[in-house]
Short mmCIF file of C-alpha atoms in Angstrom, two decimals:
data_model
loop_
_atom_site.label_atom_id
_atom_site.label_comp_id
_atom_site.label_asym_id
_atom_site.label_seq_id
_atom_site.Cartn_x
_atom_site.Cartn_y
_atom_site.Cartn_z
CA MET A 911 -13.82 -16.27 -7.45
CA SER A 912 -14.60 -13.29 -6.59
CA GLU A 913 -17.25 -12.45 -3.55
CA LEU A 914 -18.78 -9.73 -5.43
CA SER A 915 -19.06 -12.59 -8.95
CA HIS A 916 -22.62 -13.75 -6.72
CA PHE A 917 -23.17 -10.17 -4.49
CA ASP A 918 -26.83 -9.56 -4.16
CA ASN A 919 -27.83 -6.58 -6.26
CA HIS A 920 -30.91 -5.75 -3.93
CA GLN A 921 -28.27 -5.34 -1.03
CA ALA A 922 -26.42 -2.93 -2.44
CA PRO A 923 -24.54 -0.31 0.28
CA THR A 924 -26.09 3.03 0.99
CA ALA A 925 -25.13 6.34 -0.16
CA ASP A 926 -24.49 6.32 4.21
CA THR A 927 -22.03 2.95 3.48
CA SER A 928 -17.94 4.36 2.67
CA ILE A 929 -16.12 1.36 0.25
CA CYS A 930 -12.94 1.09 0.37
CA TRP A 931 -10.40 -1.46 -1.72
CA VAL A 932 -7.05 -2.48 -0.68
CA THR A 933 -4.21 -4.19 -2.76
CA GLY A 934 -2.13 -6.35 -0.80
CA ALA A 935 -4.42 -7.37 1.35
CA SER A 936 -3.85 -10.98 1.70
CA SER A 937 -1.45 -10.91 4.58
CA GLY A 938 0.88 -8.54 6.50
CA LEU A 939 -0.09 -4.83 6.60
CA GLY A 940 -2.80 -4.89 4.16
CA ARG A 941 -4.66 -7.58 5.77
CA ALA A 942 -4.20 -5.89 8.95
CA LEU A 943 -5.59 -2.52 6.97
CA ALA A 944 -8.88 -5.14 5.56
CA LEU A 945 -9.91 -5.80 9.22
CA GLN A 946 -9.63 -2.90 11.12
CA LEU A 947 -11.71 -0.93 7.93
CA ALA A 948 -14.75 -3.46 8.26
CA GLN A 949 -14.84 -3.61 12.49
CA GLN A 950 -15.17 0.34 11.16
CA GLY A 951 -18.06 -0.42 9.55
CA HIS A 952 -16.91 -0.23 5.72
CA TRP A 953 -17.03 -2.59 3.16
CA VAL A 954 -14.15 -3.83 1.92
CA ILE A 955 -12.82 -4.92 -1.70
CA ALA A 956 -9.84 -7.30 -0.55
CA SER A 957 -7.72 -8.09 -3.85
CA ALA A 958 -3.66 -9.79 -3.66
CA ARG A 959 -3.16 -12.70 -5.55
CA ASN A 960 -4.04 -15.62 -3.49
CA HIS A 961 -7.29 -16.74 -3.73
CA GLN A 962 -7.22 -18.94 -0.08
CA ALA A 963 -6.05 -16.14 1.93
CA LEU A 964 -8.67 -13.77 1.20
CA ALA A 965 -11.59 -16.23 1.25
CA GLN A 966 -9.82 -16.62 5.66
CA LEU A 967 -10.09 -12.95 5.32
CA ALA A 968 -13.40 -12.98 4.34
CA ALA A 969 -14.45 -16.23 6.21
CA GLU A 970 -12.96 -14.49 9.31
CA HIS A 971 -14.51 -11.17 9.70
CA ALA A 972 -17.55 -10.46 11.80
CA GLY A 973 -19.88 -7.01 11.10
CA PRO A 974 -20.11 -4.79 11.47
CA GLY A 975 -18.74 -3.94 7.84
CA ARG A 976 -18.35 -6.30 5.38
CA ILE A 977 -15.00 -8.02 2.87
CA PHE A 978 -15.54 -8.65 -0.43
CA SER A 979 -11.70 -11.55 -1.97
CA LEU A 980 -11.49 -9.96 -4.50
CA PRO A 981 -8.38 -11.61 -6.64
CA LEU A 982 -6.19 -9.74 -8.91
CA ASP A 983 -2.43 -9.41 -10.21
CA VAL A 984 -1.68 -5.83 -9.86
CA THR A 985 1.29 -5.91 -12.41
CA ARG A 986 -1.91 -7.09 -15.04
CA ILE A 987 -3.89 -3.93 -16.07
CA GLU A 988 -6.25 -6.66 -17.94
CA ASP A 989 -6.86 -7.99 -14.35
CA VAL A 990 -7.34 -5.14 -12.91
CA VAL A 991 -9.74 -3.42 -15.44
CA ALA A 992 -11.95 -6.56 -14.57
CA ALA A 993 -11.85 -6.12 -11.10
CA ALA A 994 -12.76 -2.52 -11.44
CA ARG A 995 -16.05 -2.89 -13.91
CA LEU A 996 -17.34 -6.26 -11.63
CA ILE A 997 -17.34 -3.35 -8.74
CA ASP A 998 -18.78 -0.89 -11.33
CA ARG A 999 -21.61 -4.34 -12.03
CA THR A 1000 -21.82 -5.01 -8.61
CA LEU A 1001 -21.25 -1.73 -6.20
CA GLY A 1002 -21.53 0.94 -8.43
CA ARG A 1003 -18.73 2.51 -6.67
CA ILE A 1004 -15.46 2.92 -4.20
CA ASP A 1005 -14.97 5.81 -1.86
CA ARG A 1006 -11.30 4.69 -1.55
CA LEU A 1007 -8.57 2.14 -2.82
CA ILE A 1008 -6.19 2.04 -1.05
CA ALA A 1009 -3.17 0.70 -3.06
CA ASN A 1010 -0.74 -0.88 -0.22
CA ALA A 1011 0.53 -3.95 -2.52
CA GLY A 1012 4.05 -4.18 -2.51
CA CYS A 1013 7.21 -6.09 -2.51
CA CYS A 1014 11.31 -6.11 -2.59
CA GLU A 1015 13.92 -7.43 -4.04
CA TYR A 1016 17.78 -6.62 -3.27
CA LEU A 1017 20.62 -5.74 -5.48
CA ASP A 1018 23.99 -8.03 -4.95
CA PHE A 1019 26.98 -6.42 -6.12
CA PRO A 1020 29.06 -6.80 -7.19
CA HIS A 1021 27.13 -9.12 -9.70
CA PRO A 1022 23.64 -8.02 -9.11
CA ASP A 1023 20.75 -8.69 -10.93
CA TRP A 1024 19.61 -5.51 -12.55
CA ARG A 1025 16.09 -7.18 -14.35
CA ALA A 1026 14.86 -6.58 -10.19
CA ILE A 1027 13.79 -3.64 -10.92
CA GLU A 1028 12.12 -4.66 -13.50
CA ARG A 1029 10.10 -6.74 -11.63
CA VAL A 1030 10.17 -4.73 -8.10
CA PHE A 1031 8.71 -1.04 -10.66
CA ALA A 1032 5.76 -3.81 -12.32
CA VAL A 1033 4.06 -3.93 -8.48
CA ASN A 1034 5.15 -1.40 -6.45
CA PHE A 1035 5.17 1.55 -9.22
CA ASN A 1036 3.03 0.07 -12.18
CA GLY A 1037 0.88 -1.90 -9.65
CA ALA A 1038 -0.24 1.52 -8.27
CA VAL A 1039 -0.43 3.45 -11.09
CA ASN A 1040 -2.59 0.13 -13.05
CA CYS A 1041 -5.16 -0.03 -9.91
CA ILE A 1042 -5.43 3.99 -9.70
CA GLU A 1043 -6.54 3.69 -14.22
CA ALA A 1044 -8.83 1.41 -12.97
CA ALA A 1045 -9.86 3.13 -10.20
CA LEU A 1046 -10.67 6.76 -10.75
CA PRO A 1047 -14.38 5.99 -12.82
CA LEU A 1048 -15.34 3.93 -9.14
CA LEU A 1049 -14.85 7.20 -7.34
CA ARG A 1050 -15.95 10.01 -9.54
CA GLN A 1051 -18.93 8.42 -8.96
CA SER A 1052 -19.14 8.34 -4.93
CA PRO A 1053 -21.60 10.87 -3.68
CA GLN A 1054 -19.10 11.07 -1.17
CA ARG A 1055 -15.26 12.90 -1.82
CA GLY A 1056 -13.01 9.67 -3.76
CA HIS A 1057 -9.85 9.14 -1.42
CA ILE A 1058 -6.43 7.63 -3.22
CA VAL A 1059 -4.26 6.26 -0.07
CA GLY A 1060 -0.95 5.26 -1.89
CA VAL A 1061 0.95 3.32 1.60
CA VAL A 1062 4.08 4.68 0.06
CA SER A 1063 7.42 3.98 1.98
CA GLN A 1064 10.54 5.25 4.39
CA VAL A 1065 12.72 4.30 2.29
CA VAL A 1066 12.66 7.40 0.35
CA ASN A 1067 13.84 9.36 2.78
CA ALA A 1068 17.76 7.87 2.45
CA PRO A 1069 18.94 5.13 0.53
CA PHE A 1070 19.93 2.22 1.69
CA THR A 1071 22.65 -0.29 0.50
CA ARG A 1072 21.26 -2.91 -2.20
CA ALA A 1073 17.51 -1.13 -1.90
CA GLU A 1074 18.10 0.44 -4.78
CA ALA A 1075 14.44 -1.73 -6.63
CA TYR A 1076 13.17 -1.25 -4.15
CA GLY A 1077 13.96 2.51 -2.79
CA ALA A 1078 13.57 3.76 -6.87
CA SER A 1079 9.20 2.11 -6.85
CA LYS A 1080 8.92 3.86 -3.50
CA ALA A 1081 10.54 7.29 -4.75
CA ALA A 1082 8.56 7.15 -7.80
CA LEU A 1083 5.24 5.98 -6.18
CA SER A 1084 5.53 8.85 -3.69
CA TYR A 1085 6.23 11.48 -7.31
CA LEU A 1086 2.87 10.14 -8.50
CA LEU A 1087 1.34 10.39 -5.45
CA ASP A 1088 2.47 14.44 -5.31
CA SER A 1089 1.22 15.06 -8.19
CA LEU A 1090 -1.96 13.71 -8.25
CA ARG A 1091 -3.01 15.74 -5.55
CA LEU A 1092 -2.41 19.11 -7.84
CA ASP A 1093 -4.81 17.48 -10.38
CA LEU A 1094 -7.12 15.77 -8.80
CA ALA A 1095 -7.65 18.24 -6.29
CA ASN A 1096 -11.22 19.52 -7.36
CA GLU A 1097 -12.21 16.00 -7.43
CA ILE A 1098 -10.23 13.49 -5.33
CA ASP A 1099 -8.39 13.33 -1.83
CA VAL A 1100 -4.04 12.46 -2.20
CA THR A 1101 -2.84 10.53 0.60
CA ALA A 1102 0.48 9.78 0.67
CA ILE A 1103 1.96 6.47 4.30
CA TYR A 1104 5.38 6.34 4.59
CA PRO A 1105 5.48 3.30 7.95
CA GLY A 1106 8.53 2.27 9.22
CA PHE A 1107 9.43 -1.71 9.42
CA VAL A 1108 7.02 -3.55 10.14
CA ASP A 1109 6.75 -7.58 11.39
CA THR A 1110 4.97 -9.06 8.43
CA PRO A 1111 5.47 -12.66 7.10
CA LEU A 1112 8.22 -10.50 4.87
CA THR A 1113 10.31 -8.90 7.85
CA ALA A 1114 9.88 -12.44 8.98
CA LYS A 1115 12.49 -13.65 6.80
CA ASN A 1116 15.00 -10.70 7.19
CA ASP A 1117 18.22 -11.55 9.50
CA PHE A 1118 19.37 -8.55 10.44
CA ALA A 1119 17.78 -6.05 12.47
CA MET A 1120 14.80 -4.11 11.82
CA PRO A 1121 15.08 -0.55 14.32
CA PHE A 1122 12.05 0.48 15.27
CA LEU A 1123 9.82 -2.42 14.56
CA MET A 1124 5.92 -1.78 14.88
CA ASP A 1125 3.31 -4.29 15.28
CA ALA A 1126 0.76 -4.99 11.99
CA ASP A 1127 -2.25 -4.28 13.87
CA GLU A 1128 -0.93 -1.70 15.60
CA ALA A 1129 0.90 -0.21 12.57
CA ALA A 1130 -2.72 -0.15 11.31
CA ARG A 1131 -4.42 1.31 13.46
CA ARG A 1132 -2.11 4.49 12.91
CA MET A 1133 -2.61 4.13 8.99
CA CYS A 1134 -6.42 3.61 9.62
CA ARG A 1135 -6.97 7.41 11.96
CA ALA A 1136 -4.35 8.86 9.64
CA ILE A 1137 -6.36 7.63 6.56
CA GLU A 1138 -10.07 8.83 8.18
CA ARG A 1139 -8.83 12.40 8.83
CA ARG A 1140 -7.28 12.40 4.83
CA VAL A 1141 -4.58 14.02 5.84
CA VAL A 1142 -2.16 14.60 2.84
CA LYS A 1143 1.50 12.91 4.94
CA MET A 1144 1.95 10.55 7.14
CA SER A 1145 5.11 8.67 8.58
CA PHE A 1146 5.89 6.50 11.23
CA PRO A 1147 7.32 5.57 13.58
CA HIS A 1148 9.13 9.42 14.29
CA ARG A 1149 11.53 7.79 15.49
CA LEU A 1150 12.36 6.73 12.03
CA SER A 1151 11.22 9.47 10.72
CA ALA A 1152 14.41 11.79 12.75
CA VAL A 1153 16.99 8.96 12.15
CA LEU A 1154 16.38 9.14 8.10
CA TRP A 1155 16.27 13.33 8.72
CA LEU A 1156 19.33 13.62 10.52
CA ALA A 1157 21.39 11.35 7.60
CA ARG A 1158 19.73 13.68 5.05
CA LEU A 1159 21.25 16.42 6.90
CA LEU A 1160 24.70 14.60 7.52
CA PRO A 1161 25.00 12.32 4.88
CA GLY A 1162 29.06 11.71 5.09
CA LEU A 1163 28.30 10.24 8.04
CA TRP A 1164 25.32 8.40 6.39
CA ARG A 1165 27.43 7.33 4.12
CA ARG A 1166 30.11 5.58 6.04
CA ALA A 1167 27.14 4.37 8.18
CA MET A 1168 26.30 1.98 5.33
CA LYS A 1169 28.87 1.31 3.82
CA ASN A 1170 29.76 -2.41 4.14
CA LYS A 1171 26.92 -3.05 6.20
CA LYS A 1172 23.64 -5.40 5.77
CA PRO A 1173 20.34 -2.95 4.44
CA VAL A 1174 18.93 -1.72 7.11
CA GLU A 1175 15.21 -2.32 5.92
CA ASN A 1176 12.94 -4.12 3.52
CA ASN A 1177 9.87 -3.70 4.53
CA LEU A 1178 9.52 -0.07 5.00
#
C-alpha cells in the first residue's frame, strides 16, 4: 500500500517544497536518484513494482526531505492514472517527473523471440508515455515551472549486437522527449539524460566487459546536477560518448568490431 494513502493533508508541502516523482526507484540508478534527491531536501514519490523494496527505501531515508512509496506498474495505464489521482488528492501537484523505469531483453539470432520487442517497448517507451500523460496535469499545478526528465541511454548513439529491442525503445523515447520539448516549451522543461554503463543489479548479471562502468551513486550525483540545471540533454561518461561518436563517424569499422560479438551494453 502506498504511504501517500496515510498522508496527513495538514502537513501539505509549501510552495517552496519541490516534489519529484521517480519511477523505477526500487533498485539501481532509480533508487540512488530517489535517495540523493531526498537528501537534497526534495519530497520524492518513489514508484516501482516491488512494494517491499520501496517500503525499505522509504524507511531507510533520514531527512531533510521525504520519500513516499507509491507502488505501480508503468505498463498498466490504470495503475499510473490511479497513482496520479492519489498524488493529486494528497499533495496536489508534482514539480518534476523522472521517467526512469526500464528493462532489457536481447534478441538471439538466428531464432530470436520477436515478442521481446513488445515487452521492452511496454516498459521503456509505453511506460514512459503512460507516466508523462498522467503527470502533465500535476506538473501544470506546480508553482514552479514543471520539469520532465527522461532517462534514455547512450545505446541510441550506435547499433549494438542483439540490442534491437532495447536500442529501438530508447531511440523512440529520445525522439519523444525532443518533440515534447517543442510542444511544451511555453510551460514545462524537458530534459533527456543518456547514461552509459551503471553498476546495478541488472548489469551485475552480465558476463561481458562493460567499458567505463560507473557506480550508481556517482551516476546519480551527475544526473542530479544536470536535473537541477534543467539541461536539455546530458550524456555521461564522456569517454563512452567519444567512442560512440567515432562509431558514427566510422560505421564500417564499427560493424567489423561488432560482428559476431556479444553485446557490449545492457543497461546503457
